[in-house]
Short mmCIF file of C-alpha atoms and ligand atoms in Angstrom, two decimals:
data_model
loop_
_atom_site.label_atom_id
_atom_site.label_comp_id
_atom_site.label_asym_id
_atom_site.label_seq_id
_atom_site.Cartn_x
_atom_site.Cartn_y
_atom_site.Cartn_z
CA MET A 544 21.12 -145.83 -52.15
CA ALA A 545 21.03 -142.75 -49.94
CA GLN A 546 18.22 -142.77 -47.39
CA GLU A 547 16.81 -139.48 -48.73
CA ASP A 548 16.51 -141.04 -52.20
CA ILE A 549 14.65 -143.98 -50.74
CA PHE A 550 12.29 -141.58 -49.02
CA LYS A 551 11.65 -139.70 -52.27
CA LYS A 552 10.90 -142.98 -54.00
CA LEU A 553 8.56 -143.99 -51.23
CA VAL A 554 6.61 -140.73 -51.57
CA ALA A 555 6.31 -141.26 -55.35
CA HIS A 556 5.30 -144.88 -54.78
CA CYS A 557 2.54 -143.82 -52.39
CA LYS A 558 1.00 -141.72 -55.13
CA GLU A 559 1.52 -144.15 -57.99
CA TYR A 560 -0.11 -147.03 -56.14
CA GLY A 561 -3.08 -145.25 -54.58
CA PHE A 562 -1.85 -144.87 -51.00
CA VAL A 563 -1.55 -141.11 -50.47
CA PHE A 564 -2.45 -138.12 -52.67
CA GLN A 565 -1.80 -134.44 -52.13
CA SER A 566 -5.07 -132.83 -51.04
CA SER A 567 -6.79 -130.65 -53.69
CA GLU A 568 -4.12 -131.68 -56.18
CA ILE A 569 -5.96 -130.37 -59.26
CA TYR A 570 -5.85 -126.92 -57.61
CA ASP A 571 -2.10 -127.31 -56.98
CA GLY A 572 -2.58 -128.75 -53.52
CA LEU A 573 -2.99 -127.43 -49.99
CA GLY A 574 0.11 -127.31 -47.78
CA ALA A 575 0.61 -130.28 -45.48
CA VAL A 576 -2.85 -131.74 -46.09
CA TYR A 577 -3.17 -135.18 -47.69
CA ASP A 578 -5.82 -137.62 -48.88
CA TYR A 579 -5.65 -141.38 -48.63
CA GLY A 580 -6.34 -143.41 -51.77
CA GLN A 581 -7.91 -146.82 -52.27
CA ASN A 582 -4.98 -148.76 -50.79
CA GLY A 583 -4.02 -146.13 -48.24
CA VAL A 584 -7.41 -146.12 -46.58
CA GLU A 585 -7.29 -149.90 -46.12
CA LEU A 586 -3.84 -149.77 -44.52
CA LYS A 587 -4.93 -146.87 -42.34
CA ASN A 588 -8.07 -148.71 -41.21
CA ASN A 589 -6.01 -151.80 -40.38
CA ILE A 590 -3.57 -149.75 -38.29
CA LYS A 591 -6.50 -148.24 -36.39
CA LYS A 592 -7.99 -151.71 -35.88
CA TYR A 593 -4.68 -153.03 -34.54
CA TRP A 594 -4.49 -150.16 -32.06
CA TRP A 595 -8.17 -150.17 -31.06
CA GLU A 596 -8.33 -153.90 -30.46
CA SER A 597 -5.04 -153.93 -28.58
CA MET A 598 -6.49 -151.30 -26.23
CA VAL A 599 -10.16 -152.15 -25.94
CA LEU A 600 -10.26 -155.92 -26.53
CA LEU A 601 -7.08 -156.81 -24.68
CA HIS A 602 -7.77 -154.66 -21.62
CA GLU A 603 -10.93 -155.32 -19.70
CA ASN A 604 -10.53 -151.91 -18.04
CA VAL A 605 -10.12 -149.84 -21.21
CA VAL A 606 -13.22 -148.63 -23.08
CA GLY A 607 -13.59 -146.39 -26.12
CA ILE A 608 -15.45 -143.20 -26.98
CA ASP A 609 -15.88 -140.97 -30.02
CA SER A 610 -16.19 -137.33 -29.02
CA ALA A 611 -16.96 -134.34 -31.28
CA ILE A 612 -14.23 -132.26 -32.88
CA PHE A 613 -15.96 -129.01 -31.90
CA MET A 614 -15.94 -128.42 -28.16
CA HIS A 615 -16.77 -125.60 -25.79
CA PRO A 616 -14.04 -122.93 -26.22
CA THR A 617 -13.40 -122.73 -22.47
CA ILE A 618 -12.00 -126.28 -22.67
CA TRP A 619 -8.99 -124.92 -24.54
CA LYS A 620 -8.54 -122.17 -22.01
CA ALA A 621 -8.60 -124.74 -19.19
CA SER A 622 -6.22 -127.12 -20.96
CA GLY A 623 -3.68 -124.32 -21.47
CA HIS A 624 -3.82 -124.48 -25.27
CA VAL A 625 -5.08 -120.91 -25.76
CA ASP A 626 -2.19 -119.47 -23.79
CA ALA A 627 0.59 -121.98 -24.27
CA PHE A 628 0.16 -124.18 -27.34
CA ASN A 629 2.94 -122.39 -29.15
CA ASP A 630 5.97 -123.17 -31.25
CA PRO A 631 8.97 -120.81 -31.34
CA LEU A 632 9.32 -119.64 -34.94
CA ILE A 633 12.07 -117.78 -36.74
CA ASP A 634 12.14 -116.39 -40.29
CA ASN A 635 15.03 -116.09 -42.66
CA LYS A 636 14.85 -112.55 -44.08
CA ASP A 637 16.37 -113.52 -47.43
CA SER A 638 14.42 -116.65 -48.35
CA LYS A 639 11.32 -115.51 -46.38
CA LYS A 640 11.08 -119.11 -45.15
CA ARG A 641 9.81 -119.83 -41.69
CA TYR A 642 11.37 -122.39 -39.36
CA ARG A 643 10.85 -123.77 -35.88
CA ALA A 644 13.78 -122.48 -33.86
CA ASP A 645 13.86 -125.63 -31.72
CA VAL A 646 13.93 -127.86 -34.81
CA LEU A 647 16.88 -125.93 -36.31
CA ILE A 648 18.84 -126.54 -33.11
CA GLU A 649 17.79 -130.18 -32.90
CA GLU A 650 19.05 -130.67 -36.45
CA GLN A 651 22.36 -129.12 -35.44
CA LEU A 652 22.60 -131.60 -32.55
CA ALA A 653 21.81 -134.47 -34.93
CA LYS A 654 24.64 -133.32 -37.24
CA ILE A 655 27.15 -133.55 -34.39
CA GLU A 656 25.78 -136.95 -33.42
CA ASP A 657 26.17 -138.08 -37.03
CA LYS A 658 29.83 -137.08 -37.00
CA ILE A 659 30.40 -139.16 -33.86
CA ASN A 660 28.57 -142.14 -35.33
CA LYS A 661 30.56 -141.96 -38.57
CA GLU A 662 33.86 -142.05 -36.63
CA ILE A 663 32.61 -145.07 -34.72
CA GLU A 664 31.42 -146.86 -37.86
CA LYS A 665 34.79 -146.25 -39.55
CA ALA A 666 36.70 -147.53 -36.56
CA ALA A 667 34.42 -150.55 -36.18
CA LYS A 668 35.20 -151.50 -39.78
CA ARG A 669 38.93 -150.98 -39.27
CA PHE A 670 39.24 -152.97 -36.05
CA GLY A 671 36.70 -155.68 -36.84
CA ASP A 672 35.85 -158.09 -34.00
CA THR A 673 38.34 -156.54 -31.58
CA PHE A 674 36.55 -153.16 -31.63
CA ASN A 675 35.55 -151.84 -28.23
CA GLU A 676 33.08 -149.00 -28.76
CA GLN A 677 33.07 -147.71 -25.21
CA GLN A 678 36.86 -147.51 -25.08
CA PHE A 679 36.94 -145.78 -28.46
CA ARG A 680 34.37 -143.22 -27.28
CA GLU A 681 36.45 -142.51 -24.18
CA THR A 682 39.79 -142.14 -25.95
CA ASN A 683 39.37 -140.94 -29.54
CA GLN A 684 40.17 -137.24 -29.71
CA ARG A 685 37.69 -136.31 -32.46
CA VAL A 686 34.86 -138.22 -30.79
CA LEU A 687 35.64 -136.61 -27.44
CA GLU A 688 35.67 -133.11 -28.92
CA ASN A 689 32.36 -133.66 -30.71
CA GLN A 690 30.80 -135.21 -27.63
CA GLN A 691 31.82 -132.14 -25.62
CA LYS A 692 30.32 -129.86 -28.27
CA TRP A 693 27.12 -131.90 -28.23
CA ASP A 694 26.83 -131.85 -24.43
CA ALA A 695 27.41 -128.10 -24.23
CA LEU A 696 24.89 -127.31 -26.95
CA HIS A 697 22.38 -129.74 -25.55
CA ASN A 698 22.55 -128.24 -22.05
CA ARG A 699 22.25 -124.72 -23.35
CA PHE A 700 19.30 -125.65 -25.56
CA ALA A 701 17.48 -127.54 -22.77
CA LYS A 702 17.89 -124.57 -20.43
CA ALA A 703 16.61 -122.09 -23.02
CA LEU A 704 13.56 -124.28 -23.65
CA ASN A 705 12.85 -124.76 -19.97
CA ASP A 706 13.17 -121.04 -19.28
CA GLY A 707 11.06 -120.20 -22.36
CA ASN A 708 13.93 -117.88 -23.29
CA LEU A 709 13.32 -116.92 -26.94
CA ASP A 710 16.30 -114.53 -27.16
CA GLU A 711 18.60 -117.30 -26.05
CA LEU A 712 17.15 -119.68 -28.68
CA ARG A 713 17.98 -117.07 -31.33
CA GLN A 714 21.45 -116.55 -29.87
CA ILE A 715 22.13 -120.31 -30.09
CA ILE A 716 21.17 -120.26 -33.78
CA VAL A 717 23.50 -117.29 -34.34
CA ASP A 718 26.39 -118.77 -32.31
CA GLU A 719 26.10 -122.14 -34.01
CA GLU A 720 26.21 -120.34 -37.37
CA ILE A 721 23.11 -122.18 -38.55
CA VAL A 722 22.17 -121.16 -42.09
CA CYS A 723 18.84 -121.25 -43.91
CA PRO A 724 18.90 -124.31 -46.20
CA ILE A 725 17.22 -122.29 -48.98
CA SER A 726 19.11 -118.96 -49.01
CA GLY A 727 22.26 -120.22 -47.30
CA THR A 728 22.34 -117.01 -45.18
CA ARG A 729 22.28 -116.26 -41.46
CA ASN A 730 19.97 -113.29 -41.77
CA TRP A 731 17.45 -114.28 -39.06
CA THR A 732 14.51 -112.44 -37.49
CA GLU A 733 13.72 -112.55 -33.77
CA VAL A 734 12.18 -115.73 -32.39
CA ARG A 735 8.42 -115.40 -31.76
CA GLN A 736 5.77 -117.64 -30.29
CA PHE A 737 3.09 -118.86 -32.70
CA ASN A 738 -0.18 -120.48 -31.56
CA LEU A 739 -0.92 -123.68 -33.45
CA MET A 740 -4.70 -123.83 -33.03
CA PHE A 741 -7.07 -123.26 -35.95
CA SER A 742 -10.20 -121.34 -35.07
CA THR A 743 -13.56 -120.81 -36.72
CA GLU A 744 -16.92 -119.34 -35.78
CA MET A 745 -20.05 -121.10 -34.67
CA GLY A 746 -23.47 -119.43 -34.98
CA SER A 747 -25.18 -117.52 -37.75
CA THR A 748 -24.79 -113.83 -36.98
CA ALA A 749 -21.44 -112.15 -36.76
CA ASP A 750 -22.43 -110.55 -33.43
CA GLY A 751 -23.62 -113.71 -31.77
CA ALA A 752 -21.02 -115.99 -33.28
CA GLN A 753 -18.76 -117.78 -30.88
CA LYS A 754 -15.10 -118.37 -31.61
CA ILE A 755 -14.37 -122.06 -31.43
CA TYR A 756 -11.29 -124.13 -32.12
CA LEU A 757 -10.61 -127.20 -34.17
CA ARG A 758 -9.22 -129.55 -31.54
CA PRO A 759 -5.42 -129.81 -31.59
CA GLU A 760 -5.55 -133.14 -29.71
CA THR A 761 -8.26 -135.68 -28.99
CA ALA A 762 -7.33 -136.03 -25.31
CA GLN A 763 -9.53 -133.19 -24.04
CA GLY A 764 -12.63 -134.93 -25.43
CA ILE A 765 -11.74 -137.80 -23.10
CA PHE A 766 -11.15 -135.61 -20.03
CA VAL A 767 -14.46 -133.81 -20.34
CA ASN A 768 -16.24 -137.17 -20.66
CA TYR A 769 -14.38 -138.77 -17.74
CA LEU A 770 -17.38 -138.54 -15.39
CA ASN A 771 -19.88 -139.72 -18.02
CA VAL A 772 -17.88 -142.84 -18.80
CA GLN A 773 -16.85 -143.59 -15.23
CA LYS A 774 -20.43 -143.38 -13.99
CA THR A 775 -22.33 -145.02 -16.88
CA GLY A 776 -19.70 -147.72 -17.34
CA ARG A 777 -19.33 -148.22 -13.56
CA MET A 778 -15.57 -148.05 -14.14
CA LYS A 779 -13.22 -148.63 -11.24
CA ILE A 780 -9.81 -147.02 -11.07
CA PRO A 781 -7.43 -147.87 -12.67
CA PHE A 782 -9.22 -147.65 -16.03
CA GLY A 783 -8.64 -146.15 -19.44
CA ILE A 784 -10.60 -144.37 -22.16
CA ALA A 785 -9.43 -144.74 -25.75
CA GLN A 786 -10.31 -142.61 -28.74
CA ILE A 787 -9.35 -142.32 -32.40
CA GLY A 788 -10.07 -139.07 -34.18
CA LYS A 789 -8.94 -136.09 -36.21
CA ALA A 790 -6.79 -133.31 -34.77
CA PHE A 791 -5.66 -130.05 -36.35
CA ARG A 792 -2.51 -127.99 -35.89
CA ASN A 793 -1.36 -125.01 -37.89
CA GLU A 794 2.18 -126.39 -38.10
CA ILE A 795 4.83 -123.84 -39.04
CA VAL A 796 7.18 -126.26 -40.65
CA ALA A 797 5.10 -128.81 -42.45
CA ARG A 798 7.53 -130.94 -44.39
CA GLN A 799 8.41 -134.59 -44.69
CA PHE A 800 5.19 -135.69 -46.32
CA ILE A 801 2.63 -137.12 -43.89
CA PHE A 802 5.07 -136.96 -40.95
CA ARG A 803 3.83 -133.48 -40.03
CA MET A 804 0.40 -132.52 -41.28
CA ARG A 805 -2.05 -129.74 -40.51
CA GLU A 806 -4.98 -132.17 -40.38
CA PHE A 807 -4.14 -135.58 -38.96
CA GLU A 808 -5.52 -138.40 -36.89
CA GLN A 809 -4.59 -139.46 -33.39
CA MET A 810 -5.09 -142.63 -31.37
CA GLU A 811 -5.05 -141.63 -27.71
CA MET A 812 -5.70 -143.46 -24.49
CA GLN A 813 -5.96 -141.73 -21.12
CA PHE A 814 -5.46 -144.08 -18.18
CA PHE A 815 -6.89 -142.84 -14.86
CA VAL A 816 -5.01 -143.97 -11.76
CA LYS A 817 -4.74 -143.39 -8.05
CA PRO A 818 -2.43 -140.45 -7.20
CA GLY A 819 1.03 -141.72 -6.32
CA THR A 820 0.79 -144.79 -8.58
CA GLU A 821 1.17 -142.87 -11.85
CA LEU A 822 4.89 -143.48 -12.35
CA ASP A 823 4.43 -147.25 -12.03
CA TRP A 824 1.66 -147.12 -14.62
CA PHE A 825 3.81 -144.90 -16.80
CA GLU A 826 6.50 -147.64 -16.83
CA LYS A 827 3.90 -150.33 -17.55
CA TRP A 828 2.42 -148.45 -20.50
CA LYS A 829 5.89 -147.70 -21.84
CA THR A 830 6.59 -151.43 -22.02
CA THR A 831 3.18 -152.31 -23.45
CA ARG A 832 3.41 -149.68 -26.15
CA MET A 833 6.96 -150.60 -27.16
CA ASN A 834 5.84 -154.24 -27.43
CA TRP A 835 2.94 -153.13 -29.64
CA HIS A 836 5.38 -151.48 -32.04
CA GLN A 837 7.98 -154.21 -32.00
CA ALA A 838 5.42 -157.01 -32.50
CA LEU A 839 5.20 -155.88 -36.13
CA GLY A 840 8.65 -157.37 -36.69
CA PHE A 841 10.48 -154.38 -38.17
CA GLY A 842 13.59 -154.94 -36.02
CA THR A 843 13.97 -153.96 -32.38
CA GLU A 844 17.12 -151.96 -33.21
CA ASN A 845 14.97 -149.49 -35.15
CA TYR A 846 13.08 -148.29 -32.07
CA ARG A 847 14.21 -146.33 -29.05
CA PHE A 848 12.82 -144.25 -26.22
CA HIS A 849 13.63 -140.56 -26.12
CA VAL A 850 13.24 -138.96 -22.72
CA HIS A 851 11.92 -135.38 -22.93
CA GLU A 852 14.32 -132.50 -22.21
CA LYS A 853 11.52 -130.19 -21.36
CA LEU A 854 8.43 -131.46 -19.63
CA ALA A 855 5.15 -129.94 -20.77
CA HIS A 856 3.45 -127.82 -18.13
CA TYR A 857 1.11 -130.72 -17.26
CA ALA A 858 3.59 -133.63 -17.08
CA ASN A 859 5.78 -135.24 -14.42
CA ALA A 860 7.34 -137.76 -16.82
CA ALA A 861 7.37 -138.12 -20.60
CA VAL A 862 9.01 -140.24 -23.28
CA ASP A 863 8.64 -140.61 -27.01
CA VAL A 864 8.80 -143.87 -28.89
CA GLU A 865 11.08 -143.09 -31.80
CA TYR A 866 11.50 -145.04 -35.02
CA LYS A 867 14.44 -144.89 -37.40
CA PHE A 868 12.82 -143.26 -40.44
CA PRO A 869 14.89 -142.75 -43.63
CA PHE A 870 15.42 -139.18 -42.29
CA GLY A 871 16.59 -140.32 -38.85
CA PHE A 872 15.13 -141.37 -35.50
CA LYS A 873 11.84 -139.46 -35.04
CA GLU A 874 8.86 -139.54 -32.70
CA VAL A 875 5.97 -141.83 -33.54
CA GLU A 876 4.25 -141.87 -30.17
CA GLY A 877 4.30 -139.92 -26.92
CA ILE A 878 3.72 -141.43 -23.48
CA HIS A 879 3.07 -138.84 -20.79
CA SER A 880 2.31 -138.86 -17.11
CA ARG A 881 -0.09 -135.88 -17.08
CA THR A 882 -0.65 -135.76 -13.31
CA ASP A 883 -4.10 -134.45 -12.26
CA PHE A 884 -3.53 -131.30 -14.29
CA ASP A 885 -6.29 -131.65 -16.88
CA LEU A 886 -9.08 -132.88 -14.60
CA SER A 887 -8.23 -130.27 -11.97
CA GLN A 888 -8.27 -127.51 -14.57
CA HIS A 889 -11.67 -128.65 -15.84
CA GLU A 890 -12.96 -128.75 -12.25
CA GLN A 891 -11.85 -125.19 -11.79
CA TYR A 892 -13.12 -123.81 -15.11
CA SER A 893 -16.43 -125.72 -15.19
CA GLY A 894 -17.19 -125.42 -11.49
CA LYS A 895 -18.15 -129.14 -11.45
CA LYS A 896 -16.55 -131.75 -9.21
CA ILE A 897 -14.55 -134.23 -11.28
CA ARG A 898 -13.56 -136.85 -8.74
CA TYR A 899 -13.45 -140.55 -8.09
CA PHE A 900 -14.86 -142.04 -4.92
CA ASP A 901 -12.45 -144.77 -3.94
CA PRO A 902 -14.42 -147.38 -1.95
CA GLU A 903 -11.24 -148.90 -0.53
CA LEU A 904 -9.95 -145.61 0.84
CA ASN A 905 -13.44 -144.32 1.53
CA GLU A 906 -12.47 -140.94 0.08
CA SER A 907 -12.67 -138.96 -3.16
CA TYR A 908 -9.77 -137.71 -5.22
CA VAL A 909 -8.96 -136.25 -8.63
CA PRO A 910 -7.37 -139.16 -10.56
CA PHE A 911 -3.92 -138.89 -12.09
CA VAL A 912 -3.55 -139.69 -15.77
CA VAL A 913 -1.06 -141.59 -17.91
CA GLU A 914 -1.54 -140.96 -21.61
CA THR A 915 -0.41 -142.84 -24.69
CA SER A 916 -0.74 -140.78 -27.87
CA ILE A 917 0.16 -141.91 -31.36
CA GLY A 918 -0.49 -140.38 -34.78
CA VAL A 919 -2.22 -142.70 -37.26
CA ASP A 920 -0.56 -140.98 -40.20
CA ARG A 921 2.88 -141.10 -38.64
CA MET A 922 2.39 -144.77 -37.89
CA PHE A 923 1.30 -145.26 -41.51
CA LEU A 924 4.53 -143.63 -42.68
CA GLN A 925 6.51 -145.76 -40.24
CA VAL A 926 4.98 -148.97 -41.59
CA LEU A 927 5.62 -147.98 -45.21
CA SER A 928 9.18 -146.79 -44.49
CA ALA A 929 9.93 -150.13 -42.90
CA ALA A 930 8.11 -152.17 -45.54
CA TYR A 931 9.47 -150.54 -48.71
CA CYS A 932 12.09 -152.74 -50.41
CA GLU A 933 13.76 -152.74 -53.78
CA GLU A 934 15.01 -156.21 -54.64
CA GLN A 935 17.31 -157.23 -57.43
CA LEU A 936 16.14 -160.54 -58.89
CA GLU A 937 17.96 -162.67 -61.44
CA ASN A 938 16.90 -160.65 -64.48
CA ASP A 939 14.44 -158.24 -63.01
CA MET A 940 13.98 -155.70 -60.22
CA ARG A 941 10.98 -155.67 -57.96
CA VAL A 942 9.59 -153.10 -55.56
CA VAL A 943 7.82 -154.88 -52.76
CA LEU A 944 6.01 -153.56 -49.70
CA LYS A 945 6.66 -156.08 -46.96
CA ILE A 946 3.71 -154.90 -44.89
CA PRO A 947 2.79 -157.33 -42.09
CA PRO A 948 -0.06 -159.46 -43.57
CA MET A 949 -2.55 -158.31 -40.91
CA LEU A 950 -2.07 -154.69 -41.98
CA ALA A 951 -1.85 -155.24 -45.76
CA PRO A 952 -4.57 -153.41 -47.75
CA ILE A 953 -5.38 -156.43 -49.94
CA LYS A 954 -4.91 -159.87 -48.41
CA LEU A 955 -5.03 -161.95 -51.56
CA ALA A 956 -5.15 -161.55 -55.30
CA VAL A 957 -6.82 -164.26 -57.35
CA LEU A 958 -5.34 -164.58 -60.81
CA PRO A 959 -6.57 -166.85 -63.62
CA LEU A 960 -3.49 -167.88 -65.63
CA VAL A 961 -5.41 -167.35 -68.90
CA LYS A 962 -8.69 -165.63 -69.70
CA LYS A 963 -10.36 -168.80 -71.03
CA ASP A 964 -11.03 -172.48 -70.32
CA GLY A 965 -13.32 -171.58 -67.44
CA LEU A 966 -10.42 -170.30 -65.30
CA PRO A 967 -11.85 -166.77 -64.75
CA GLU A 968 -15.10 -168.32 -63.50
CA ILE A 969 -13.25 -170.47 -60.97
CA ALA A 970 -11.23 -167.43 -59.84
CA ARG A 971 -14.45 -165.43 -59.35
CA GLN A 972 -15.96 -168.29 -57.38
CA ILE A 973 -12.92 -168.34 -55.05
CA ILE A 974 -13.35 -164.62 -54.44
CA ASP A 975 -17.07 -165.04 -53.81
CA ASP A 976 -16.28 -167.65 -51.18
CA LEU A 977 -13.51 -165.67 -49.45
CA LYS A 978 -14.63 -162.04 -49.75
CA PHE A 979 -16.48 -162.06 -46.43
CA GLU A 980 -13.27 -162.98 -44.65
CA PHE A 981 -10.58 -161.12 -46.59
CA ASN A 982 -10.10 -158.15 -48.84
CA CYS A 983 -9.58 -159.86 -52.23
CA GLN A 984 -8.64 -158.54 -55.64
CA TYR A 985 -9.26 -160.10 -59.05
CA ASP A 986 -6.77 -159.48 -61.86
CA GLU A 987 -6.63 -161.11 -65.29
CA LYS A 988 -4.75 -158.46 -67.29
CA ASP A 989 -1.13 -158.88 -68.49
CA SER A 990 1.32 -161.72 -67.94
CA ILE A 991 1.30 -163.49 -64.59
CA GLY A 992 4.74 -162.01 -63.82
CA LYS A 993 3.46 -158.46 -64.26
CA ARG A 994 0.46 -159.21 -62.13
CA TYR A 995 2.70 -160.52 -59.33
CA ARG A 996 4.76 -157.30 -59.50
CA ARG A 997 1.63 -155.16 -59.21
CA GLN A 998 0.57 -157.05 -56.09
CA ASP A 999 4.11 -156.87 -54.64
CA ALA A 1000 4.00 -153.11 -55.10
CA ILE A 1001 0.89 -152.76 -52.94
CA GLY A 1002 2.02 -155.33 -50.39
CA THR A 1003 -0.46 -158.15 -51.07
CA PRO A 1004 0.88 -161.08 -49.04
CA PHE A 1005 -0.74 -163.87 -51.10
CA CYS A 1006 -1.36 -164.42 -54.81
CA VAL A 1007 -3.54 -167.36 -55.75
CA THR A 1008 -3.18 -168.56 -59.32
CA VAL A 1009 -5.84 -170.63 -61.05
CA ASP A 1010 -4.28 -172.72 -63.82
CA ASN A 1011 -5.21 -175.59 -66.12
CA GLN A 1012 -4.81 -178.15 -63.38
CA THR A 1013 -7.42 -176.39 -61.21
CA PRO A 1014 -10.54 -177.66 -63.03
CA GLU A 1015 -9.16 -181.19 -62.73
CA ASP A 1016 -8.36 -181.39 -59.02
CA ASN A 1017 -9.49 -178.14 -57.38
CA SER A 1018 -5.91 -177.15 -56.59
CA VAL A 1019 -4.28 -173.73 -57.07
CA THR A 1020 -0.86 -172.26 -56.45
CA ILE A 1021 -0.38 -169.87 -53.59
CA ARG A 1022 2.55 -167.49 -53.90
CA TYR A 1023 4.09 -165.88 -50.84
CA ARG A 1024 5.03 -162.23 -51.34
CA ASP A 1025 8.24 -162.07 -49.30
CA THR A 1026 9.89 -165.33 -50.38
CA MET A 1027 8.13 -165.58 -53.77
CA GLU A 1028 7.84 -169.28 -52.96
CA GLN A 1029 4.90 -171.07 -54.57
CA LYS A 1030 2.98 -174.03 -53.21
CA ARG A 1031 0.21 -176.15 -54.65
CA VAL A 1032 -2.73 -176.33 -52.29
CA SER A 1033 -6.37 -177.27 -52.46
CA ILE A 1034 -8.91 -174.43 -52.79
CA SER A 1035 -10.55 -175.57 -49.58
CA GLU A 1036 -7.30 -174.94 -47.64
CA LEU A 1037 -7.01 -171.28 -48.66
CA SER A 1038 -9.20 -169.84 -45.93
CA GLY A 1039 -7.23 -171.61 -43.21
CA ILE A 1040 -3.76 -170.76 -44.57
CA ILE A 1041 -4.53 -167.09 -45.17
CA GLY A 1042 -6.72 -166.64 -42.09
CA LYS A 1043 -3.91 -167.69 -39.79
CA GLN A 1044 -1.45 -165.22 -41.30
CA VAL A 1045 -3.70 -162.19 -41.40
CA SER A 1046 -5.19 -162.56 -37.94
CA PHE A 1047 -4.09 -160.03 -35.28
CA LYS A 1048 -3.91 -162.87 -32.76
CA SER A 1049 -0.22 -163.59 -33.30
CA LEU A 1050 0.59 -159.90 -32.74
CA PHE A 1051 -1.56 -159.67 -29.63
CA ALA A 1052 0.29 -162.64 -28.14
CA LYS A 1053 3.48 -160.52 -28.16
CA ILE A 1054 2.07 -157.45 -26.41
P1 LIG B 17 6.13 -133.12 -32.55
O1 LIG B 17 7.18 -132.93 -31.48
O2 LIG B 17 6.57 -134.05 -33.67
O3 LIG B 17 5.49 -131.87 -33.02
P2 LIG B 17 4.29 -133.53 -30.44
O4 LIG B 17 5.22 -133.95 -29.35
O5 LIG B 17 3.74 -132.17 -30.49
O6 LIG B 17 4.94 -133.91 -31.86
P3 LIG B 17 2.04 -134.87 -29.37
O7 LIG B 17 1.31 -133.64 -29.05
O8 LIG B 17 2.65 -135.67 -28.27
O9 LIG B 17 3.11 -134.58 -30.50
O10 LIG B 17 1.08 -135.79 -30.24
C1 LIG B 17 1.09 -137.20 -30.16
C2 LIG B 17 1.33 -137.84 -31.50
O11 LIG B 17 0.51 -137.26 -32.51
C3 LIG B 17 2.75 -137.67 -32.02
O12 LIG B 17 3.60 -138.64 -31.47
C4 LIG B 17 2.56 -137.87 -33.51
O13 LIG B 17 2.54 -139.26 -33.83
C5 LIG B 17 1.19 -137.30 -33.76
N1 LIG B 17 1.29 -135.94 -34.32
C6 LIG B 17 1.45 -134.79 -33.64
N2 LIG B 17 1.48 -133.74 -34.48
C7 LIG B 17 1.32 -134.26 -35.73
C8 LIG B 17 1.25 -133.68 -37.04
N3 LIG B 17 1.34 -132.38 -37.22
N4 LIG B 17 1.10 -134.52 -38.09
C9 LIG B 17 0.99 -135.85 -37.93
N5 LIG B 17 1.04 -136.44 -36.73
C10 LIG B 17 1.21 -135.66 -35.64
#
């Protein structure tokens, strides 16, 4: 099945099974804003727990905070967001659709890359074991031509971005003959900068009201609390501050479901280090974060680092962790070496000293910062994209979400085989005993096969069936979601078997 079809099915599945709903759906929805349903919120909470504990529990020198969404407006002046948090946008005059100019060009680059990859795949099939990819890349005429095209376009694009040259971005779109996917025409407007921050007013009277912004990232809440946390927590450099919270961006192109939203949630950690050591810490956090992703077991080949073409004004190194979504490799997380930019800016704008007194050096300095920043929603989509499977069984088809057990919304379903003979009561008793440890679900409706399918569809790793043998010897069957294997075990063993599988411990051991 084509990857786009799988993605469409996944989106439909998310709605059908209570993971994600369009916001304000009964009013025809609100663009790029989504709500999480009964299963979605559990998965989302588990992702946040995995991140939070991996930061705050596993690192003695990382602590958390929860700062307000509303902040003093000067913060956004100091951070550069008022003047420079822009995307280059371009409109198609026929369809009236708006696009990000950089994204149109990136898609063009991806098309060329696809062509190269297809040639390589074809040749790999033809030559079998004897295929030498490097040699093929260096000698095949079509691959060489496309590689040259890619390099030329890539260099031109990177230069235009670095120079902030909007005319050149437009010229690239014209020269590459990029068409609007809706109208199919090349009737483009100029490229303009568009600020992504939402603003509102605080205060009661129009005169006295102050324009404030909905934060476009959670990081600034950490920077402005650096001194508070360092002093009250008696933190010694190097140390980190972690935070999970909502962020808002008025995205121009808000497509691909929850991949790009206007209201979303971020998990960010700012790590404060001694100047000059930041690139070592950058490498360390790159490794730690990649391990965090790969520990989930979705295949190391599906992740890669993407080094930034254009460094943000505050960074001296930056990479993205990319995952192979059904629509291609895309960013899930950014890791940035932000230098002392933010703290120095806040020193300047607030007039307060934001320093660290280093007892070893016997001097004060503005710390440098390495940031790890990941979107909860994007991570959610990554987990579901990786977990969604359609499996052909002997005389049936099943859709199963192979979500790692520690992240699964429901850990076990308890199912009485029939609604009589005291079996429902035993099932309820099992839930009463286990509900403090695990999220459990009771289900007695329909055939056992249908009930298994329903649990597969929401990713429940264990189904426990109470049958006629249970009243005799206190044994039940436990069915494993991924293998569909069933085992007879004693009720008293359930807590141990399930507890081991759903604990984050095994993941943490890999980070
Ligand atoms: P992109 O290039 O996709 O716009 P970005 O580089 O602007 O993302 P950052 O500012 O580095 O993103 O934000 C860190 C993380 O926050 C991203 O890796 C992503 O997971 C998440 N994120 C950013 N913007 C959005 C959004 N509009 N919707 C959902 N998640 C987002």
